[in-house]
Coordinates of C-alpha atoms in Angstrom, one line a residue:
Chain A
M1 CA -20.9 0.0 -12.7
S2 CA -17.6 -1.8 -12.4
I3 CA -14.5 0.3 -12.9
D4 CA -11.0 -1.1 -13.1
L5 CA -8.3 1.4 -13.8
T6 CA -5.3 -0.6 -12.6
S7 CA -4.5 -1.8 -16.1
E8 CA -5.3 1.4 -18.0
G9 CA -4.2 -0.3 -21.2
H10 CA -0.8 -1.4 -19.8
S11 CA -1.6 -4.8 -18.2
N12 CA 0.2 -6.6 -21.0
T13 CA 3.5 -4.9 -20.8
V14 CA 6.7 -6.4 -19.4
R15 CA 7.1 -5.2 -15.8
K16 CA 9.9 -2.7 -15.4
S17 CA 11.9 -2.6 -12.2
G18 CA 15.0 -0.9 -10.8
W19 CA 15.5 2.8 -11.4
F20 CA 12.4 2.8 -13.6
E21 CA 10.3 2.5 -10.5
L22 CA 11.2 6.0 -9.4
I23 CA 8.8 7.4 -12.0
R24 CA 6.4 4.5 -12.4
K25 CA 5.4 3.8 -8.8
E26 CA 2.7 5.7 -6.9
D27 CA 4.8 5.4 -3.7
W28 CA 7.6 7.3 -5.3
W29 CA 5.3 10.0 -6.7
A30 CA 4.0 10.5 -3.2
V31 CA 7.6 11.2 -2.2
W32 CA 8.3 13.6 -5.1
V33 CA 5.0 15.6 -4.6
G34 CA 5.5 15.8 -0.8
L35 CA 9.1 16.7 -1.0
F36 CA 8.5 19.3 -3.7
L37 CA 6.0 21.1 -1.4
V38 CA 8.4 20.9 1.5
L39 CA 11.3 22.2 -0.6
A40 CA 9.1 24.9 -2.0
G41 CA 8.2 25.9 1.5
I42 CA 11.9 26.2 2.5
L43 CA 12.8 28.1 -0.7
F44 CA 10.0 30.6 -0.4
W45 CA 11.1 31.2 3.2
T46 CA 14.8 31.7 2.3
A47 CA 13.7 34.1 -0.3
G48 CA 11.8 36.1 2.4
S49 CA 8.4 35.0 1.3
S50 CA 6.1 32.1 2.2
I51 CA 3.9 29.4 0.6
K52 CA 1.1 30.6 2.8
V53 CA -0.2 32.4 -0.3
L54 CA -0.9 28.9 -1.8
T55 CA -2.9 27.6 1.2
A56 CA -6.4 28.3 2.4
Q57 CA -7.7 27.7 5.9
I58 CA -11.4 28.2 6.3
Q59 CA -12.2 29.7 9.7
K60 CA -15.2 29.0 11.9
W61 CA -18.4 30.7 10.7
T62 CA -21.9 30.9 12.1
D63 CA -23.9 32.8 9.5
F64 CA -23.9 33.2 5.8
P65 CA -22.6 36.9 5.6
T66 CA -19.6 35.8 7.7
L67 CA -19.1 32.8 5.4
G68 CA -19.3 35.0 2.3
G69 CA -16.6 37.3 3.8
I70 CA -14.3 34.3 4.6
L71 CA -14.7 32.8 1.1
S72 CA -14.2 36.1 -0.7
A73 CA -11.1 36.8 1.4
H74 CA -9.6 33.3 0.6
L75 CA -10.8 32.9 -3.0
G76 CA -7.4 33.7 -4.5
S77 CA -5.6 31.3 -2.1
I78 CA -8.2 28.6 -2.8
I79 CA -7.6 28.9 -6.6
L80 CA -3.8 28.9 -6.1
L81 CA -4.1 25.8 -3.9
F82 CA -6.2 24.1 -6.5
L83 CA -3.8 24.9 -9.3
T84 CA -0.8 23.7 -7.2
F85 CA -2.4 20.4 -6.5
L86 CA -3.8 20.0 -10.0
I87 CA -0.4 20.5 -11.6
L88 CA 1.5 18.2 -9.2
F89 CA -1.1 15.4 -9.3
S90 CA -1.5 15.7 -13.1
V91 CA 2.2 15.3 -13.6
A92 CA 2.2 12.3 -11.3
A93 CA -0.9 10.9 -13.2
A94 CA 0.8 11.2 -16.5
F95 CA 3.8 9.2 -15.4
L96 CA 1.5 6.6 -13.7
H97 CA -0.2 6.1 -17.1
I98 CA -3.5 7.7 -15.9
K99 CA -5.2 9.7 -18.7
V100 CA -4.5 13.3 -17.7
A101 CA -7.6 15.0 -19.1
P102 CA -10.2 12.8 -17.2
F103 CA -8.0 12.9 -14.1
A104 CA -7.9 16.7 -14.2
A105 CA -11.6 16.9 -14.6
G106 CA -12.2 14.4 -11.8
F107 CA -9.8 16.1 -9.5
T108 CA -11.5 19.5 -10.1
V109 CA -14.8 18.0 -8.9
L110 CA -13.0 16.3 -6.0
F111 CA -11.5 19.6 -5.0
I112 CA -14.8 21.4 -5.1
I113 CA -16.4 18.8 -2.9
S114 CA -13.4 19.1 -0.5
V115 CA -14.0 22.8 -0.2
I116 CA -17.7 22.2 0.5
V117 CA -16.8 19.6 3.2
N118 CA -14.3 22.0 4.8
V119 CA -16.8 24.8 4.7
F120 CA -19.5 22.6 6.3
S121 CA -17.2 21.3 9.0
S122 CA -16.1 24.9 9.9
W123 CA -19.8 25.8 10.5
G124 CA -20.5 26.5 14.1
W125 CA -23.5 24.2 14.1
A126 CA -21.4 21.2 12.7
L127 CA -18.7 21.9 15.3
Q128 CA -21.3 21.8 18.0
Y129 CA -22.2 18.2 17.0
D130 CA -18.6 17.1 16.4
L131 CA -19.2 16.7 12.7
E132 CA -15.5 16.9 11.8
A133 CA -14.3 17.0 8.1
P134 CA -13.0 13.4 8.1
I135 CA -16.2 11.8 9.2
V136 CA -18.4 14.2 7.1
A137 CA -16.2 13.5 3.9
L138 CA -16.2 9.7 4.6
A139 CA -20.0 9.6 5.1
I140 CA -20.7 11.7 2.0
G141 CA -18.4 9.6 0.0
L142 CA -19.9 6.3 1.2
I143 CA -23.4 7.4 0.6
A144 CA -22.7 8.9 -2.9
G145 CA -20.3 6.0 -3.9
N146 CA -22.7 3.3 -3.0
L147 CA -25.9 4.9 -4.3
I148 CA -24.9 6.9 -7.3
P149 CA -23.1 5.5 -10.3
L150 CA -20.0 7.6 -10.7
P151 CA -18.6 8.4 -14.2
G152 CA -15.2 6.9 -15.1
W153 CA -13.6 10.3 -15.6
F154 CA -14.4 11.2 -12.0
S155 CA -13.4 7.9 -10.6
S156 CA -9.9 8.2 -12.2
A157 CA -9.2 11.1 -9.7
L158 CA -10.1 9.0 -6.6
R159 CA -6.5 8.0 -5.7
T160 CA -6.9 7.2 -2.0
E161 CA -3.4 5.7 -1.7
L162 CA -1.6 8.6 -3.5
Y163 CA -3.3 11.3 -1.5
V164 CA -2.8 9.6 1.9
K165 CA 0.9 9.0 1.1
V166 CA 1.5 12.6 0.1
G167 CA -0.2 13.6 3.3
I168 CA 2.1 11.3 5.4
V169 CA 5.2 12.7 3.6
L170 CA 4.0 16.2 4.5
L171 CA 3.4 15.0 8.0
G172 CA 7.0 14.0 8.2
A173 CA 8.0 17.7 7.8
T174 CA 6.0 18.6 10.9
L175 CA 7.5 15.9 13.1
P176 CA 11.0 16.6 14.4
F177 CA 13.4 13.7 13.6
T178 CA 14.5 13.7 17.2
L179 CA 10.9 12.8 18.1
I180 CA 10.8 10.0 15.6
I181 CA 14.0 8.6 17.1
Q182 CA 12.7 9.0 20.6
A183 CA 9.2 7.5 20.0
G184 CA 10.1 5.1 17.2
P185 CA 11.4 2.2 19.4
V186 CA 8.4 2.4 21.7
A187 CA 6.0 2.4 18.7
F188 CA 7.9 -0.5 17.2
L189 CA 7.8 -2.6 20.4
Q190 CA 4.1 -1.9 21.0
A191 CA 3.1 -2.4 17.4
T192 CA 5.1 -5.6 17.0
L193 CA 3.8 -7.1 20.3
I194 CA 0.2 -6.5 19.3
A195 CA 0.8 -7.5 15.6
V196 CA 2.4 -10.8 16.6
I197 CA -0.4 -11.6 19.0
T198 CA -3.1 -10.6 16.6
F199 CA -1.5 -12.6 13.8
L200 CA -1.3 -15.7 16.0
V201 CA -4.9 -15.3 17.2
I202 CA -6.2 -15.0 13.6
Y203 CA -4.0 -17.9 12.4
F204 CA -4.8 -20.3 15.2
A205 CA -8.5 -19.4 15.3
G206 CA -8.6 -19.8 11.5
T207 CA -6.8 -23.1 11.3
R208 CA -7.8 -24.8 14.6
W209 CA -11.4 -23.5 15.2
F210 CA -12.7 -22.7 11.8
G211 CA -10.7 -25.2 9.7
L212 CA -9.2 -22.7 7.2
D213 CA -6.2 -23.5 4.9
K214 CA -2.9 -22.3 6.4
P215 CA -2.1 -19.9 3.6
L216 CA -5.6 -18.3 3.9
A217 CA -5.3 -18.0 7.7
A218 CA -1.8 -16.5 7.3
T219 CA -3.0 -14.0 4.7
L220 CA -5.9 -13.1 6.9
G221 CA -3.5 -12.8 9.8
V222 CA -1.2 -10.3 8.2
G223 CA -4.1 -8.3 6.8
G224 CA -5.5 -8.0 10.4
S225 CA -2.2 -7.4 12.1
V226 CA 0.4 -5.7 9.9
C227 CA -1.0 -3.4 7.3
G228 CA -4.3 -4.4 5.8
V229 CA -4.5 -4.8 2.0
S230 CA -0.8 -3.9 1.4
A231 CA 0.3 -6.7 3.7
A232 CA -2.3 -9.2 2.3
I233 CA -1.1 -8.7 -1.3
A234 CA 2.6 -8.8 -0.2
V235 CA 2.3 -12.0 1.7
G236 CA -0.2 -13.5 -0.7
G237 CA 2.4 -13.2 -3.5
A238 CA 5.3 -14.3 -1.3
I239 CA 3.5 -17.5 -0.1
K240 CA 1.7 -18.1 -3.4
A241 CA -1.8 -17.9 -1.8
K242 CA -4.8 -18.5 -4.0
K243 CA -6.3 -15.5 -5.7
E244 CA -9.5 -16.1 -3.9
H245 CA -7.8 -16.1 -0.5
V246 CA -6.2 -12.7 -1.2
S247 CA -9.4 -11.4 -2.5
I248 CA -11.4 -12.6 0.6
T249 CA -8.8 -11.1 2.9
I250 CA -9.0 -7.7 1.1
S251 CA -12.8 -7.6 1.3
I252 CA -12.8 -8.4 5.0
V253 CA -10.0 -5.8 5.7
V254 CA -12.0 -3.1 3.8
I255 CA -15.2 -3.8 5.7
W256 CA -13.4 -3.9 9.1
A257 CA -11.2 -0.8 8.2
V258 CA -14.2 1.3 7.4
A259 CA -16.3 0.0 10.3
S260 CA -13.3 0.7 12.7
I261 CA -13.1 4.3 11.6
F262 CA -16.6 4.8 13.2
L263 CA -16.1 2.3 16.0
L264 CA -12.7 3.7 17.2
T265 CA -13.9 7.3 16.8
L266 CA -17.0 6.7 18.9
L267 CA -15.1 4.7 21.6
I268 CA -12.4 7.4 21.9
K269 CA -15.1 10.1 22.3
W270 CA -17.2 8.0 24.7
L271 CA -14.2 7.1 26.9
G272 CA -12.8 10.7 26.7
I273 CA -9.3 9.5 25.7
P274 CA -6.8 12.3 25.2
A275 CA -5.4 12.9 21.7
G276 CA -1.9 11.3 22.1
P277 CA -3.1 7.9 23.4
A278 CA -6.1 8.0 21.1
G279 CA -3.8 8.3 18.0
A280 CA -1.6 5.5 19.3
W281 CA -4.7 3.3 19.8
V282 CA -5.9 4.0 16.2
G283 CA -2.3 3.4 14.9
T284 CA -2.3 0.0 16.7
S285 CA -5.8 -1.1 15.8
E286 CA -6.6 0.3 12.3
F287 CA -5.6 -1.9 9.4
A288 CA -5.2 0.7 6.6
D289 CA -3.2 3.9 6.6
A290 CA -6.0 5.9 4.9
A291 CA -8.7 4.6 7.3
G292 CA -6.4 5.3 10.3
V293 CA -5.7 8.8 9.1
T294 CA -9.4 9.4 8.8
A295 CA -10.0 8.3 12.4
A296 CA -7.0 10.0 13.9
S297 CA -7.6 13.3 12.1
A298 CA -10.8 13.8 14.1
F299 CA -8.7 14.3 17.2
G300 CA -6.2 16.8 15.9
D301 CA -2.4 17.1 15.2
H302 CA -1.3 15.3 18.4
A303 CA -3.4 12.2 17.6
L304 CA -2.1 12.3 14.0
N305 CA 1.5 12.4 15.2
S306 CA 1.1 9.4 17.5
F307 CA -1.0 7.5 14.9
T308 CA 1.8 8.0 12.3
L309 CA 4.6 7.0 14.6
M310 CA 2.7 3.8 15.5
K311 CA 1.4 2.9 12.1
V312 CA 4.2 4.0 9.8
I313 CA 7.2 3.5 12.0
G314 CA 5.8 0.6 14.1
R315 CA 4.0 -1.4 11.4
D316 CA 4.3 -0.4 7.7
I317 CA 8.0 -0.5 7.6
F318 CA 8.0 -4.2 8.4
I319 CA 5.7 -5.5 5.6
G320 CA 8.6 -6.9 3.7
V321 CA 10.0 -8.6 6.8
W322 CA 6.7 -10.3 7.4
A323 CA 6.5 -11.4 3.7
F324 CA 10.0 -12.9 3.9
I325 CA 9.4 -14.7 7.2
L326 CA 6.1 -16.2 6.0
A327 CA 7.6 -17.2 2.7
F328 CA 10.2 -19.0 4.6
I329 CA 7.6 -20.7 6.8
S330 CA 5.6 -21.5 3.7
I331 CA 8.4 -23.2 1.9
T332 CA 9.6 -25.0 5.1
F333 CA 6.3 -26.2 6.5
W334 CA 3.3 -25.7 4.2
E335 CA 4.7 -25.9 0.8
N336 CA 2.9 -27.3 -2.1
K337 CA 6.2 -28.2 -3.7
K338 CA 5.1 -28.0 -7.3
A339 CA 4.4 -24.3 -6.9
G340 CA 8.1 -23.5 -6.3
T341 CA 8.0 -20.9 -3.6
K342 CA 11.3 -19.3 -2.8
A343 CA 12.1 -17.3 0.3
D344 CA 13.9 -14.3 -1.1
A345 CA 15.5 -11.7 1.3
G346 CA 15.1 -9.2 -1.6
E347 CA 11.4 -9.2 -0.6
I348 CA 12.2 -7.0 2.4
W349 CA 13.3 -4.1 0.2
H350 CA 10.9 -4.9 -2.7
R351 CA 7.9 -4.7 -0.3
F352 CA 9.2 -1.7 1.7
P353 CA 6.6 1.2 1.4
K354 CA 8.8 3.7 -0.4
F355 CA 6.8 6.7 0.6
I356 CA 8.2 6.3 4.1
I357 CA 11.6 7.4 2.7
G358 CA 9.9 10.7 1.8
F359 CA 8.4 10.9 5.4
F360 CA 11.9 10.5 6.9
A361 CA 13.5 12.8 4.4
A362 CA 11.0 15.6 5.1
S363 CA 11.5 15.2 8.8
I364 CA 15.3 15.3 8.6
L365 CA 15.2 18.3 6.2
L366 CA 13.0 20.4 8.5
T367 CA 14.9 19.3 11.6
V368 CA 18.2 20.3 10.1
V369 CA 16.8 23.7 8.8
I370 CA 15.3 24.5 12.2
A371 CA 18.5 23.4 14.0
A372 CA 20.6 25.8 11.8
T373 CA 18.2 28.7 12.5
S374 CA 18.1 31.3 15.4
A375 CA 15.4 31.2 18.0
S376 CA 13.5 34.1 16.3
G377 CA 14.0 32.5 12.9
R378 CA 12.3 29.3 14.2
L379 CA 9.1 31.2 15.0
V380 CA 9.1 32.4 11.4
I381 CA 9.6 28.8 10.2
N382 CA 6.7 27.7 12.2
T383 CA 4.3 30.3 10.7
D384 CA 5.8 30.5 7.2
V385 CA 6.8 26.9 6.5
I386 CA 5.4 24.4 8.9
A387 CA 1.9 25.9 9.2
P388 CA 1.3 26.0 5.4
I389 CA 2.7 22.5 5.0
K390 CA 0.1 21.4 7.6
E391 CA -2.6 23.1 5.5
F392 CA -1.4 21.2 2.4
R393 CA -1.5 18.0 4.5
T394 CA -5.0 18.7 5.7
W395 CA -6.2 19.1 2.1
A396 CA -4.4 16.0 0.9
F397 CA -6.1 14.1 3.8
T398 CA -9.5 15.6 2.8
F399 CA -9.1 14.2 -0.7
T400 CA -8.2 10.8 1.0
F401 CA -11.4 10.8 3.2
L402 CA -13.6 11.5 0.2
S403 CA -11.8 9.0 -2.0
I404 CA -12.2 6.2 0.6
G405 CA -15.9 6.8 0.8
L406 CA -16.4 7.2 -3.0
T407 CA -14.5 4.1 -3.9
T408 CA -15.7 1.7 -1.1
R409 CA -18.5 -0.1 -2.9
F410 CA -19.6 -2.8 -0.6
K411 CA -21.6 -4.8 -3.1
Q412 CA -18.5 -5.1 -5.3
L413 CA -16.5 -6.8 -2.6
T414 CA -15.8 -10.5 -2.8
S415 CA -18.4 -12.7 -1.1
F416 CA -16.9 -14.8 1.7
G417 CA -18.1 -17.4 4.1
W418 CA -18.6 -16.8 7.8
K419 CA -15.5 -18.7 8.8
P420 CA -12.8 -16.3 7.4
F421 CA -14.8 -13.4 8.8
A422 CA -15.1 -15.0 12.2
A423 CA -11.3 -15.8 12.3
F424 CA -10.4 -12.3 11.3
S425 CA -12.9 -10.7 13.6
T426 CA -11.6 -12.7 16.6
G427 CA -8.1 -11.2 16.0
A428 CA -9.5 -7.8 15.3
V429 CA -11.4 -7.7 18.7
V430 CA -8.2 -8.9 20.5
N431 CA -6.2 -6.2 18.7
I432 CA -8.6 -3.5 19.7
I433 CA -8.6 -4.6 23.3
L434 CA -4.8 -4.9 23.4
G435 CA -4.4 -1.6 21.6
Y436 CA -6.5 0.1 24.3
I437 CA -4.6 -1.6 27.2
L438 CA -1.2 -0.6 25.9
S439 CA -2.0 2.9 24.4
V440 CA -4.4 4.1 27.0
L441 CA -3.7 2.2 30.2
I442 CA 0.0 1.3 30.2
L443 CA 1.7 3.9 28.0
H444 CA -0.8 6.7 28.5
N445 CA 1.7 9.2 29.8
F446 CA 4.2 8.4 27.1
W447 CA 1.8 9.0 24.3
A448 CA 0.1 12.0 26.0
S449 CA 3.5 13.7 26.5
L450 CA 4.8 13.5 23.0
Chain B
M1 CA -17.3 -16.6 -6.1
K2 CA -18.0 -14.3 -9.1
T3 CA -14.7 -13.4 -10.8
D4 CA -15.9 -9.8 -11.3
Q5 CA -16.0 -9.5 -7.6
L6 CA -12.4 -10.3 -7.1
T7 CA -10.6 -7.4 -5.3
C8 CA -7.2 -8.1 -6.6
R9 CA -5.3 -8.9 -9.8
Q10 CA -2.8 -11.7 -10.0
R11 CA 0.3 -11.3 -12.2
V12 CA 2.1 -14.6 -13.0
T13 CA 5.7 -14.7 -14.2
F14 CA 7.5 -17.9 -15.3
I15 CA 11.2 -17.7 -15.8
F16 CA 13.0 -20.4 -17.6
N17 CA 16.7 -20.2 -16.8
F18 CA 18.9 -22.1 -19.3
Y19 CA 20.9 -23.2 -16.3
P20 CA 18.5 -23.6 -13.3
H21 CA 19.9 -23.0 -9.9
S22 CA 19.1 -26.6 -8.9
E23 CA 21.6 -27.9 -11.4
R24 CA 24.4 -25.5 -10.9
S25 CA 26.1 -27.4 -8.3
G26 CA 25.3 -30.8 -9.7
S27 CA 27.2 -33.0 -12.1
V28 CA 25.9 -31.2 -15.2
V29 CA 28.4 -28.7 -16.7
T30 CA 26.9 -25.2 -16.6
L31 CA 28.0 -22.4 -18.8
K32 CA 29.8 -20.8 -15.8
N33 CA 31.6 -24.0 -14.9
W34 CA 32.3 -24.7 -18.5
Q35 CA 33.9 -21.2 -18.9
N36 CA 35.9 -21.8 -15.8
R37 CA 37.2 -25.0 -17.4
L38 CA 38.0 -23.4 -20.7
R39 CA 41.6 -23.3 -19.9
T40 CA 41.6 -27.1 -20.2
P41 CA 38.7 -27.9 -22.5
D42 CA 38.4 -31.2 -24.0
S43 CA 36.0 -32.9 -26.4
G44 CA 34.1 -34.6 -23.5
T45 CA 33.3 -31.2 -21.8
V46 CA 32.0 -29.8 -25.1
R47 CA 29.8 -32.8 -25.7
E48 CA 28.5 -32.8 -22.2
L49 CA 27.4 -29.1 -22.5
S50 CA 25.9 -29.8 -25.9
N51 CA 23.8 -32.7 -24.6
Y52 CA 22.7 -30.7 -21.5
L53 CA 21.7 -27.6 -23.6
S54 CA 19.9 -29.8 -26.1
I55 CA 17.8 -31.4 -23.4
R56 CA 17.2 -28.2 -21.4
L57 CA 16.2 -26.1 -24.4
E58 CA 13.8 -28.8 -25.5
H59 CA 12.2 -28.9 -22.1
I60 CA 11.9 -25.1 -22.1
A61 CA 10.3 -25.2 -25.5
R62 CA 7.8 -27.8 -24.3
M63 CA 7.0 -25.8 -21.2
I64 CA 6.3 -22.7 -23.3
E65 CA 4.0 -24.8 -25.6
I66 CA 2.1 -26.1 -22.6
L67 CA 1.7 -22.6 -21.1
Q68 CA 0.6 -21.1 -24.4
S69 CA -2.0 -23.9 -24.8
E70 CA -3.5 -22.9 -21.5
N71 CA -3.5 -19.1 -22.2
D72 CA -2.7 -17.2 -25.4
Q73 CA -1.9 -13.9 -23.8
W74 CA 1.6 -14.4 -22.5
I75 CA 4.2 -11.7 -22.9
V76 CA 7.3 -13.5 -23.9
T77 CA 10.7 -11.9 -23.4
G78 CA 14.1 -13.4 -24.3
K79 CA 17.2 -12.7 -22.3
R80 CA 20.8 -13.8 -22.6
D81 CA 20.3 -16.7 -20.3
R82 CA 16.6 -17.1 -19.8
I83 CA 13.1 -16.8 -21.3
I84 CA 10.4 -15.0 -19.4
L85 CA 6.6 -15.4 -19.8
E86 CA 4.2 -13.0 -18.1
T87 CA 0.5 -12.7 -17.9
D88 CA -2.4 -11.7 -15.7
N89 CA -4.9 -13.8 -17.6
I90 CA -4.4 -17.1 -16.0
D91 CA -4.4 -18.4 -12.4
F92 CA -1.0 -19.8 -11.6
H93 CA -2.4 -22.9 -10.1
S94 CA -3.8 -24.1 -13.5
A95 CA -0.5 -23.3 -15.2
V96 CA 1.5 -25.2 -12.6
D97 CA -1.0 -28.1 -12.8
A98 CA -0.7 -28.2 -16.6
L99 CA 3.1 -28.3 -16.3
A100 CA 3.0 -31.0 -13.6
E101 CA 0.8 -33.2 -15.8
E102 CA 3.6 -33.3 -18.4
G103 CA 6.1 -34.1 -15.7
F104 CA 7.6 -30.7 -15.1
R105 CA 8.3 -29.7 -11.5
A106 CA 9.2 -26.6 -9.5
Q107 CA 12.9 -27.0 -10.1
D108 CA 12.3 -26.8 -13.9
Y109 CA 11.2 -23.2 -13.7
Q110 CA 11.1 -20.1 -11.5
L111 CA 7.6 -18.9 -10.7
D112 CA 6.8 -15.4 -9.3
V113 CA 3.3 -14.5 -8.3
E114 CA 2.5 -10.8 -7.7
Y115 CA -0.8 -9.5 -6.4
E116 CA -2.1 -5.9 -6.7
R117 CA -5.2 -4.3 -5.4
K118 CA -7.9 -3.5 -7.9
W119 CA -8.6 0.1 -8.4
G120 CA -10.3 1.9 -5.6
I121 CA -9.5 -0.7 -2.9
L122 CA -8.6 1.1 0.4

């Protein structure tokens, strides 16, 4: 079954821009949902309460009587958590022109599967074999999504990008802004060095060794070095690449991103790499945010923090800059003049991933609140504000892991020849090796001590 | 490649400015220049503008006809100083080729191409 919900009856409308984007873009809704939860956490705390009542952490269990006790003790919180997410995401869905009733029904099923995944990964037997929630959710999703035809109403709730962006905004609240300022420049330098090398390897391998068109090689290059699909569609539009070229790049990125989740997770475990450098490596070498979060989540909060600093601060922010530079190169050196490419500096803001504003805002907000609080008050903030926000984040990421698996249908990807795949893979291998050298060998102490 | 296997959508926007950027610094009197010269208008200035607009609007009308003959699902929007055609039902290359066959080049229009991932793509 082929499902395409991007249009949802609105493909033939004049595109709105400007302030209208604040309620029509998924990126902005990730900001609103994430900041709403952060503000709710602070307001509950100032009122002497806590949003802990809305969150549910399922503890380790080894037998069914224990599990029954845990579930009955947390049933109220699980229902409140479900209702909170259902209301927030349904409001977002309504403004994004997604039909609310099917979305709500689909989200209900997604939430129930998420509870099952969390219950399974909290089982002593699963913990013994390192079957963490991200890998379990991804595997279940991939198997179900590729073997079972999913109904449209369920599919409408599989919003990978929305869930991962909400999770990243919430993650901002748990990262002190001082840490972002401290680690940001290192992340930027490491990510930029590797991104530029990877781009050049893919571009030159593509054009010199495999005889690809320059625009295709460039689109493959940014897909493999900057930010996967987001970069491919940004640069594809900016340099007016062919639709087939963008489509091929997206397909290769998806295959590599999903394969890299398993590959990087296995390599990190096999090499016994600590969480901080592991997260930095994933942040350097994964192409997609959602896929990277899946891999990094398996190694805990420290890995998630270094992953986010590397991927979001070091790479995602600069999608627009890459689009602008490549548009300039395209018009100067490659241009098919009749297509009328124009390098526009406005691209830098237009392509900027807006959810990162929510990530920064959440970090600044909590940093200011903590700075204005006494030492004893900070302990309360940790338990009553930050810990519940981490729980919300964990659930948002679980929806992400499941959505990745359930929406990645390999047989629906664009067919492509071996040459684009070989060019991309050359760069991807170089990227993984360089990511290991910089994250684990050279900057090990920096990332480990964050 | 099968089109139902494409992993992205392409949105094409043609903008026909009444006064293209390429001609604003040239010898043709643009509206802005003309307004600046209103303090000392003369019959020659008015005729120059009239001739320019007549030719330019005829070119725009012809380009719209060409594009509509290639695809009948354009969303057409009129603005004070430009006309905008948008669609996601045609590849921009075929539209550009059709315009080029009739002698229209990149400087005659502004073309924006926007890609978006298809639903469910990571």
